[in-house]
Short mmCIF file of C-alpha atoms in Angstrom, two decimals:
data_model
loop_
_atom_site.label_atom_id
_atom_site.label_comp_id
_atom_site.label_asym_id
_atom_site.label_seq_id
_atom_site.Cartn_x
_atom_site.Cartn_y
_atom_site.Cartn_z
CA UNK B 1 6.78 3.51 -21.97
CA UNK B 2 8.35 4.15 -19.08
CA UNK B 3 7.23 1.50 -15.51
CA UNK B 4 4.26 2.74 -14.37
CA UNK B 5 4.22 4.46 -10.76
CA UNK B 6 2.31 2.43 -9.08
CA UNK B 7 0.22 -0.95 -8.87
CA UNK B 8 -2.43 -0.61 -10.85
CA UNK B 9 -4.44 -3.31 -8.68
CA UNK B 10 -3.36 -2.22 -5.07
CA UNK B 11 -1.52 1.05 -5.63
CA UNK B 12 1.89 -0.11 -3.69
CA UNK B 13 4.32 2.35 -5.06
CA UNK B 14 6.25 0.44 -7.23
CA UNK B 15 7.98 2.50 -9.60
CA UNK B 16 11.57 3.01 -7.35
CA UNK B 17 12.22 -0.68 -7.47
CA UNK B 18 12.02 -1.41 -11.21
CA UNK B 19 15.30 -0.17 -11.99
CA UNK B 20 17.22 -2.77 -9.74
CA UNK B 21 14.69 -5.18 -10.30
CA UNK B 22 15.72 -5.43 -14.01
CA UNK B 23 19.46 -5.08 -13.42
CA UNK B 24 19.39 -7.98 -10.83
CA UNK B 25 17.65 -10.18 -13.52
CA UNK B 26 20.16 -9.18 -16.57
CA UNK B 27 22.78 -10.27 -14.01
CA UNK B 28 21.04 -13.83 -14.06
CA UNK B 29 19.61 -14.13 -10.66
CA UNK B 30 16.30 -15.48 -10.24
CA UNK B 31 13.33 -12.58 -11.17
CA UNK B 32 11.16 -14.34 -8.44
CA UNK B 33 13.59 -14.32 -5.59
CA UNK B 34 14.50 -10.78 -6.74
CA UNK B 35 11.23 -9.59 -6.41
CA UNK B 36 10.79 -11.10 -2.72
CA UNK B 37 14.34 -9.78 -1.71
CA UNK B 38 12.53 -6.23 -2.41
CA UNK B 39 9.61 -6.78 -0.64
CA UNK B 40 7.06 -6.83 -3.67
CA UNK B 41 4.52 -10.00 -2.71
CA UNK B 42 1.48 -9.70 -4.12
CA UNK B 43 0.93 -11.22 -7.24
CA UNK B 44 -0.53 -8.09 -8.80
CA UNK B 45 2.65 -5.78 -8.06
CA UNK B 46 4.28 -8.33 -9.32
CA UNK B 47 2.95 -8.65 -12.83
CA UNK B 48 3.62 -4.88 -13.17
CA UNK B 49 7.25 -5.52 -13.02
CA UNK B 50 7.58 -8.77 -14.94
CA UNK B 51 5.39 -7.66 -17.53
CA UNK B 52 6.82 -4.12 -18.39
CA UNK B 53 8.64 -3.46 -21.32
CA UNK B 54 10.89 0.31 -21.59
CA UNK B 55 9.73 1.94 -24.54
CA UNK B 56 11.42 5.18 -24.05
CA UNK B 57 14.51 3.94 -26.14
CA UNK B 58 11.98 2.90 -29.21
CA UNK B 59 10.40 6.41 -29.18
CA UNK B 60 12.68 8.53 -28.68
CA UNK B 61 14.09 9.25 -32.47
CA UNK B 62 10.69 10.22 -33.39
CA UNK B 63 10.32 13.65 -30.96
CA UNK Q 1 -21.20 3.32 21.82
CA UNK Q 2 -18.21 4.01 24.74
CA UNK Q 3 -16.57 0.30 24.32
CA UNK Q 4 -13.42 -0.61 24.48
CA UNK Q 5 -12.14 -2.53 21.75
CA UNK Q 6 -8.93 -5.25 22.55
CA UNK Q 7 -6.25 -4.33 20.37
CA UNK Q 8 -3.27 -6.79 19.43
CA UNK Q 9 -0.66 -6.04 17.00
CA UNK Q 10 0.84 -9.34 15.19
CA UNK Q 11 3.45 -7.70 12.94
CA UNK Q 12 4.22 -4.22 12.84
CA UNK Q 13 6.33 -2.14 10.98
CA UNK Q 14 6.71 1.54 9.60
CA UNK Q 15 4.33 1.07 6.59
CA UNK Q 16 2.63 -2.37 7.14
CA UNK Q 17 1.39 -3.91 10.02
CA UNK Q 18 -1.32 -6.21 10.89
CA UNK Q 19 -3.31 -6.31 13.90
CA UNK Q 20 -6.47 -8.00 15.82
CA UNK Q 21 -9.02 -5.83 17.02
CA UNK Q 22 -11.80 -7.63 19.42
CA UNK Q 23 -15.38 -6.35 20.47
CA UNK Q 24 -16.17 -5.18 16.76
CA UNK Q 25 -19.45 -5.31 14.93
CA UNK Q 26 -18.80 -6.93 10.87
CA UNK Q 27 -20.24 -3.10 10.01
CA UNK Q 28 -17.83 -1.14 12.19
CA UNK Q 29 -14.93 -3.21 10.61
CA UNK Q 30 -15.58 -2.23 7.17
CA UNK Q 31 -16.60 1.39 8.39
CA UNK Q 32 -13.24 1.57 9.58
CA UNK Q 33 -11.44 -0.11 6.52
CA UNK Q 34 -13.34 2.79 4.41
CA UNK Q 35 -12.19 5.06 6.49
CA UNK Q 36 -7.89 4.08 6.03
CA UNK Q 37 -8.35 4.33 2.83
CA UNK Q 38 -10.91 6.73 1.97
CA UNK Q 39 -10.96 9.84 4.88
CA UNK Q 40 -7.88 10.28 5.61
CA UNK Q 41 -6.26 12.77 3.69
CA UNK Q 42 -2.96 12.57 1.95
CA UNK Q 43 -0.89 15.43 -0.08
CA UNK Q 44 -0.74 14.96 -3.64
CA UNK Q 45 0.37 16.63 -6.52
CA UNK Q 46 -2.50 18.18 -8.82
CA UNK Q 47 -2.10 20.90 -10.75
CA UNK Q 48 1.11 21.33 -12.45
CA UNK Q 49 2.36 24.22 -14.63
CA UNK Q 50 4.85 23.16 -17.35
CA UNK Q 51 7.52 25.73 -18.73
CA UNK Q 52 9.50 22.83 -20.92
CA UNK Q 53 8.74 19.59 -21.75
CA UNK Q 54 10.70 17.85 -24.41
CA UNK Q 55 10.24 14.47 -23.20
CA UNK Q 56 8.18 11.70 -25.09
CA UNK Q 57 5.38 12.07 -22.75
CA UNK Q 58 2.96 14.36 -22.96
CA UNK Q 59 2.72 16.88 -20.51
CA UNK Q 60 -0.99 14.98 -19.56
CA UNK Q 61 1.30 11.91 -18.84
CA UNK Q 62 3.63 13.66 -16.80
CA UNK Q 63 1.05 14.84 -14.89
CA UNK Q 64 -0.39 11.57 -13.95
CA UNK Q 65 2.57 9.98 -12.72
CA UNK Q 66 3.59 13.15 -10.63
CA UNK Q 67 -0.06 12.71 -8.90
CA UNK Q 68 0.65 9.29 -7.87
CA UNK Q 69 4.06 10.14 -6.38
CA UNK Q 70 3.41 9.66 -2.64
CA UNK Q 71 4.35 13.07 -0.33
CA UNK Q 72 4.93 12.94 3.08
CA UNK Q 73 1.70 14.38 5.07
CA UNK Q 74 2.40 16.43 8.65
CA UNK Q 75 -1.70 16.06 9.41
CA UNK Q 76 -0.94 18.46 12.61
CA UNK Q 77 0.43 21.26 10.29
CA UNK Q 78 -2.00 21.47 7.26
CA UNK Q 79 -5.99 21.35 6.77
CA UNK Q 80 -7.75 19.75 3.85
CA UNK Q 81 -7.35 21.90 0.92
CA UNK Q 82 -3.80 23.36 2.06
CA UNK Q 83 -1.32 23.63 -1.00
CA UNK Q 84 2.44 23.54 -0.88
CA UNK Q 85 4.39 24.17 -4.27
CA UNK Q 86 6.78 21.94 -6.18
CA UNK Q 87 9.09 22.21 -8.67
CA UNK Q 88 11.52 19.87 -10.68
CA UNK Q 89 14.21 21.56 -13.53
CA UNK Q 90 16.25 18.20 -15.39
CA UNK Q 91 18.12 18.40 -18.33
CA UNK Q 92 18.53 14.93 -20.38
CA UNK Q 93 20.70 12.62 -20.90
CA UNK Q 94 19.22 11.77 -17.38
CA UNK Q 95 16.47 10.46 -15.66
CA UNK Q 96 14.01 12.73 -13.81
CA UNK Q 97 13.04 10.76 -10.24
CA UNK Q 98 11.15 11.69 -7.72
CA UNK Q 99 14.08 12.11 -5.46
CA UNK Q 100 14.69 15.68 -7.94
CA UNK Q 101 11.34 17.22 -6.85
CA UNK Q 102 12.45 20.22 -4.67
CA UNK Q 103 9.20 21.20 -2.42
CA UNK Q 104 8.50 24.73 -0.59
CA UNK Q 105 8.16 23.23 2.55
CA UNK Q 106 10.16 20.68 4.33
CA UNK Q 107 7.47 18.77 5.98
CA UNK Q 108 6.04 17.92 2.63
CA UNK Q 109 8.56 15.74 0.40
CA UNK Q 110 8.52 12.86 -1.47
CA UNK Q 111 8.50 9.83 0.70
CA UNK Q 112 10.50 7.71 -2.03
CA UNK Q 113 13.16 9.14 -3.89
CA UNK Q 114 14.14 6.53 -6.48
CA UNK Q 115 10.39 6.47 -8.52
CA UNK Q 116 11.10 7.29 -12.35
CA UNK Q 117 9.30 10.34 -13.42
CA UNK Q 118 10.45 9.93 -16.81
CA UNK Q 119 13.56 8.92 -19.14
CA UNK Q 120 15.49 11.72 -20.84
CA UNK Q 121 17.63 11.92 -24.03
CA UNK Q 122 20.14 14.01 -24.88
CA UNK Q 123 18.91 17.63 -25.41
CA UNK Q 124 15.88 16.71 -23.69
CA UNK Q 125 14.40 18.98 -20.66
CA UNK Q 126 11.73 18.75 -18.04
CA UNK Q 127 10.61 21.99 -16.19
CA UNK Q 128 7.34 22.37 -14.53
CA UNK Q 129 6.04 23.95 -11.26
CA UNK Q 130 3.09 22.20 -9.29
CA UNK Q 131 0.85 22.31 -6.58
CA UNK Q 132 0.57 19.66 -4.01
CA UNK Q 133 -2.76 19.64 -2.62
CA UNK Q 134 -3.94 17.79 0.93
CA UNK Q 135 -7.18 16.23 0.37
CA UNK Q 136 -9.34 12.67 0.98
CA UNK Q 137 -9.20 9.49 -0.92
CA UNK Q 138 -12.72 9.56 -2.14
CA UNK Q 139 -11.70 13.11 -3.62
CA UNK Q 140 -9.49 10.79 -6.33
CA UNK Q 141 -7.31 7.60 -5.90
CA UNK Q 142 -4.47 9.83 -5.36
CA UNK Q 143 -4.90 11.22 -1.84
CA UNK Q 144 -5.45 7.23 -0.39
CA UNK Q 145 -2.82 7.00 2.25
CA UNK Q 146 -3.93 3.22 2.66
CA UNK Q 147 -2.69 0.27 0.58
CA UNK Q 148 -4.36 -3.03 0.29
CA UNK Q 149 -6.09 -1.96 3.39
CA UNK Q 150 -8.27 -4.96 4.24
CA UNK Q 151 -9.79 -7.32 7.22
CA UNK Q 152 -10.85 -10.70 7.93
CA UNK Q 153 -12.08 -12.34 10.67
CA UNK Q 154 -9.91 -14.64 13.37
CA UNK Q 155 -10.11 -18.38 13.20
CA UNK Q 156 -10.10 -20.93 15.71
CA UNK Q 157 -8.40 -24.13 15.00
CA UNK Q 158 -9.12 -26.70 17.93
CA UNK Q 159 -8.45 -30.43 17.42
CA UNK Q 160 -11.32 -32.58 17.92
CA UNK Q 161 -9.59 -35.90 17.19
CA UNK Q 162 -6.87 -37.78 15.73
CA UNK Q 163 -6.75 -38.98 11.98
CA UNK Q 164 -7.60 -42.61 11.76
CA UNK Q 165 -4.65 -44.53 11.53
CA UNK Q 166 -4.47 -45.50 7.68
CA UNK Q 167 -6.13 -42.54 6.44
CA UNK Q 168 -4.60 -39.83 4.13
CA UNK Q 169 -4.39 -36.80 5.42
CA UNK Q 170 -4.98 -34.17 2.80
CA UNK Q 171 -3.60 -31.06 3.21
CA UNK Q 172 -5.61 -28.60 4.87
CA UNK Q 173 -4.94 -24.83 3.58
CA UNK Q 174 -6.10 -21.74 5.52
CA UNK Q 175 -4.68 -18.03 5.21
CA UNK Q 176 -5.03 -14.66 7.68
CA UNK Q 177 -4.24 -15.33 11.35
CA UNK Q 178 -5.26 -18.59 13.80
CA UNK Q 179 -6.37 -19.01 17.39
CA UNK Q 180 -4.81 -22.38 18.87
CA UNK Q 181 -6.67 -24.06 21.40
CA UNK Q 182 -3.97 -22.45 24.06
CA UNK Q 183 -5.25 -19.01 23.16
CA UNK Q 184 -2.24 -18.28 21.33
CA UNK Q 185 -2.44 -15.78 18.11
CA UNK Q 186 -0.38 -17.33 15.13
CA UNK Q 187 -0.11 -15.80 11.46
CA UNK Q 188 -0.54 -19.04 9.04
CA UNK Q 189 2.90 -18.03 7.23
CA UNK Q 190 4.74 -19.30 10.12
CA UNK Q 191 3.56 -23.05 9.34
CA UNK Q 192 2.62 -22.45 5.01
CA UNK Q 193 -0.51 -22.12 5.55
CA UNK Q 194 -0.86 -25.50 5.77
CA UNK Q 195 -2.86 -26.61 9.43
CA UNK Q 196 -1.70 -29.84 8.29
CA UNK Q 197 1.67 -28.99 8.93
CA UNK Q 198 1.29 -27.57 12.35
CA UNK Q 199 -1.21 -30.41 13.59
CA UNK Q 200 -0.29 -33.41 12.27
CA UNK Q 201 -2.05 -36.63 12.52
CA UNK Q 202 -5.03 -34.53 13.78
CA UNK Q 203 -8.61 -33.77 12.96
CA UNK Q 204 -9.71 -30.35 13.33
CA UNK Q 205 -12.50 -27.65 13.32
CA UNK Q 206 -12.14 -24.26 12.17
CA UNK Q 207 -14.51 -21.55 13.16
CA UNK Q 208 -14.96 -17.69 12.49
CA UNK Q 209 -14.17 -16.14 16.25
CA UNK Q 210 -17.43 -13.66 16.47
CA UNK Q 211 -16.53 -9.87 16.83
CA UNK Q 212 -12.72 -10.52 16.20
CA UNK Q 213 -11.25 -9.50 12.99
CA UNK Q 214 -7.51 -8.77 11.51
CA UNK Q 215 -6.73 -5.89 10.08
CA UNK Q 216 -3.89 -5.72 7.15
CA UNK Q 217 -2.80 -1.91 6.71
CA UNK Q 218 -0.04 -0.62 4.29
CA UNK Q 219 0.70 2.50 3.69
CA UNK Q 220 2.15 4.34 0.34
CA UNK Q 221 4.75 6.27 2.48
CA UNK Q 222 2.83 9.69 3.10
CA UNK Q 223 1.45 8.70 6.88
CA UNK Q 224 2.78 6.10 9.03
CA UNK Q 225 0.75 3.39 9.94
CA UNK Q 226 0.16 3.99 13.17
CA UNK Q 227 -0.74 7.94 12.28
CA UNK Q 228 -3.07 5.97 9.70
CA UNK Q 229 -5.42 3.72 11.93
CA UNK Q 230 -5.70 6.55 14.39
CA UNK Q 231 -6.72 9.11 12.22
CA UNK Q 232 -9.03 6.95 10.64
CA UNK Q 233 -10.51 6.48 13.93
CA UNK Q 234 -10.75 9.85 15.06
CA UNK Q 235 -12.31 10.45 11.59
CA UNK Q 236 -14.69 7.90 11.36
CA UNK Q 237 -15.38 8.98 15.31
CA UNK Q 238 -16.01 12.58 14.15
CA UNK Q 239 -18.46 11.39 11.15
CA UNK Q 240 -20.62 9.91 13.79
CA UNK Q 241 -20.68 13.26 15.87
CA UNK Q 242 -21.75 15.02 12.83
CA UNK Q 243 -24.65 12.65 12.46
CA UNK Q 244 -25.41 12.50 15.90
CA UNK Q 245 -25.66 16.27 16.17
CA UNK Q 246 -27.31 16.81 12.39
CA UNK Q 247 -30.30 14.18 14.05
CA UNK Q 248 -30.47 15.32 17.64
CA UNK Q 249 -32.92 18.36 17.51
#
């Protein structure tokens, strides 16, 4: 649904990045170079963000 | 136990730093790792009241994500237990952030501003009042002020020969934080974490240093790192009183 808040593995709060994480990829730049440029390294953060699909859109008509 | 311990910080920043502490026992380590993440106590929010909620979450979902949302925790000013209220009023088409959350108390606000609470659509509304609460890590997951708090120990690298002239050298990978044989402290990221790389054309021998380890502290936002270790020590220093004085007849 919507990017969870934080890492489920570490905790880092990673929520506040999503949002610019996904524009910068639309754009074309590289996801992985993205992802260091906002400082998230570990491999577990980072599968939270590559892996996330919004679902908001999808559900909404059915409130 | 009055020791001094030989502290040496190798990076250092506002929420992550990493540091080599000397003179430690392996169990005094880990006590102290427990106690970053475990004792010292973060606000959080816990109960929360909701007047609308129109969202596609359910209120239980809401909830959640609001208790993960790291607050910003004065220790001097509040005592385990201490609530400060919170409220958030946003009407859709817009998205509710953390940034929105107004608090009752200026000490205590959220330490990022740009986490997504949740999505809204048109005609959509999210209205609640809530209670942050200060309290400890092993009360729930919530209140940890440390992130990927962890340790390991320092490793000397000294070169005991060279490689023999038509052998391969295979690459020789090793993570965390090195002792050369000048006494100099170097984080294996500077050279890939490859010794190979650093040394080359060498043979060498790595060893554990006894009673040094390195520390790797982050923080979600709610303490600063420094604030963290040394409330962690005082805590795990006044756990030992306790003890002490609960034995001692």
């Amino acid at each position: 649904m919507m990017i969870p808040v934080r890492c489920f593995t570490c905790g880092k709060v990673i929520g506040e990045h999503y949002e610019e994480f996904e524009e910068r990829s639309q754009r074309g730049e590289d996801p992985a170079a993205v992802l260091d440029d906002l400082g998230v390294d570990r491999h577990c953060c980072r599968r939270m963000m590559v892996s996330h699909t919004d679902l908001v859109d999808v559900v909404a008509p059915y409130q | 136990m009055a020791q001094e311990f030989d502290v040496e910080f190798i990076e250092r920043e506002d929420r992550k730093a990493r540091f080599l502490v000397r003179g430690l026992t392996p169990a005094l380590a880990n006590g102290f790792r427990r106690a970053m993440i475990a004792d010292v106590p973060t606000f959080s929010i816990d109960t929360v009241r909701f007047t609308e909620n129109s969202s596609v979450m359910f209120d239980e979902m809401i909830a959640l994500r609001l208790g993960l949302v790291p607050l910003t925790t004065p220790l001097d000013d509040f005592e385990i237990g201490d609530a400060v209220t919170v409220a958030l009023d946003v009407e859709g088409p817009a998205t509710a952030y953390s940034g929105d959350i107004e608090t009752s108390d200026a000490l205590v606000v959220p330490a990022d501003e740009n986490v997504p609470i949740i999505e809204l659509k048109e005609g959509q509304r999210l209205e609640f009042e809530a209670d942050a609460v200060l309290d400890r890590g092993k009360e729930h997951a919530k209140h940890q002020g440390g992130v990927s708090v962890g340790f390991r120990h320092l490793q000397a690298v000294e070169v005991v020969d060279d490689v023999g002239e038509f052998d391969d050298q295979e690459p020789q990978i090793l993570r965390g934080v090195i002792e050369t044989p000048d006494g100099e402290v170097v984080l294996t990221d500077e050279f890939d974490n490859d010794l190979t790389n650093r040394y080359p054309g060498k043979e060498l021998d790595v060893t554990d240093v006894p009673g040094a380890y390195v520390f790797h502290v982050e923080t979600d936002g709610s303490l600063s790192v420094d604030e963290l270790v040394l409330r962690a020590a005082e805590e795990l220093g006044s756990r030992a009183d306790e003890l002490h004085d609960a034995v001692t007849v």
